[in-house]
Amino acid sequence: MPSDKAKANKALTATCVACKKAVSTESAVALTGVEDGLHKQYVVCNACANGGWRPPGFVGMLSFRRE
């Protein structure tokens, strides 16, 4: 759920590509994947990222954050 600050400013919200929910950018991460041979950023909520969702072509590590 977006914070009150994000609700007032729509530029501070994003849609999680995994669960399709609106999330505050304060509670999301951008993971880099590869699509059609090009690097692309995917915005994912912390719950999906901590649950193991990774974009296609993801290479790297994600340090989990506590909420």
Tab-separated table of C-alpha atoms in Angstrom, residues 6-35:
chain	number	residue	atom	x	y	z
A	6	ALA	CA	3.084	8.710	-2.233
A	7	LYS	CA	-0.708	8.977	-2.410
A	8	ALA	CA	-0.362	12.764	-2.575
A	9	ASN	CA	2.303	12.575	-5.311
A	10	LYS	CA	1.609	9.976	-8.032
A	11	ALA	CA	5.250	10.229	-9.175
A	12	LEU	CA	6.130	8.330	-5.982
A	13	THR	CA	4.098	5.239	-6.869
A	14	ALA	CA	4.845	2.366	-9.214
A	15	THR	CA	3.225	-0.912	-10.235
A	16	CYS	CA	4.968	-4.112	-9.205
A	17	VAL	CA	5.595	-6.218	-12.322
A	18	ALA	CA	5.187	-9.437	-10.317
A	19	CYS	CA	1.913	-8.900	-8.423
A	20	LYS	CA	0.572	-5.881	-10.392
A	21	LYS	CA	-0.204	-3.941	-7.186
A	22	ALA	CA	0.425	-0.216	-6.790
A	23	VAL	CA	3.326	0.288	-4.394
A	24	SER	CA	5.211	3.221	-2.987
A	25	THR	CA	8.668	3.692	-4.451
A	26	GLU	CA	9.786	3.703	-0.811
A	27	SER	CA	8.878	0.004	-0.605
A	28	ALA	CA	10.080	-1.212	-3.997
A	29	VAL	CA	13.324	-2.187	-5.693
A	30	ALA	CA	14.436	-2.028	-9.321
A	31	LEU	CA	15.970	-5.261	-10.579
A	32	THR	CA	17.858	-5.426	-13.868
A	33	GLY	CA	16.998	-8.155	-16.322
A	34	VAL	CA	17.499	-8.783	-20.034
A	35	GLU	CA	14.701	-8.574	-22.602
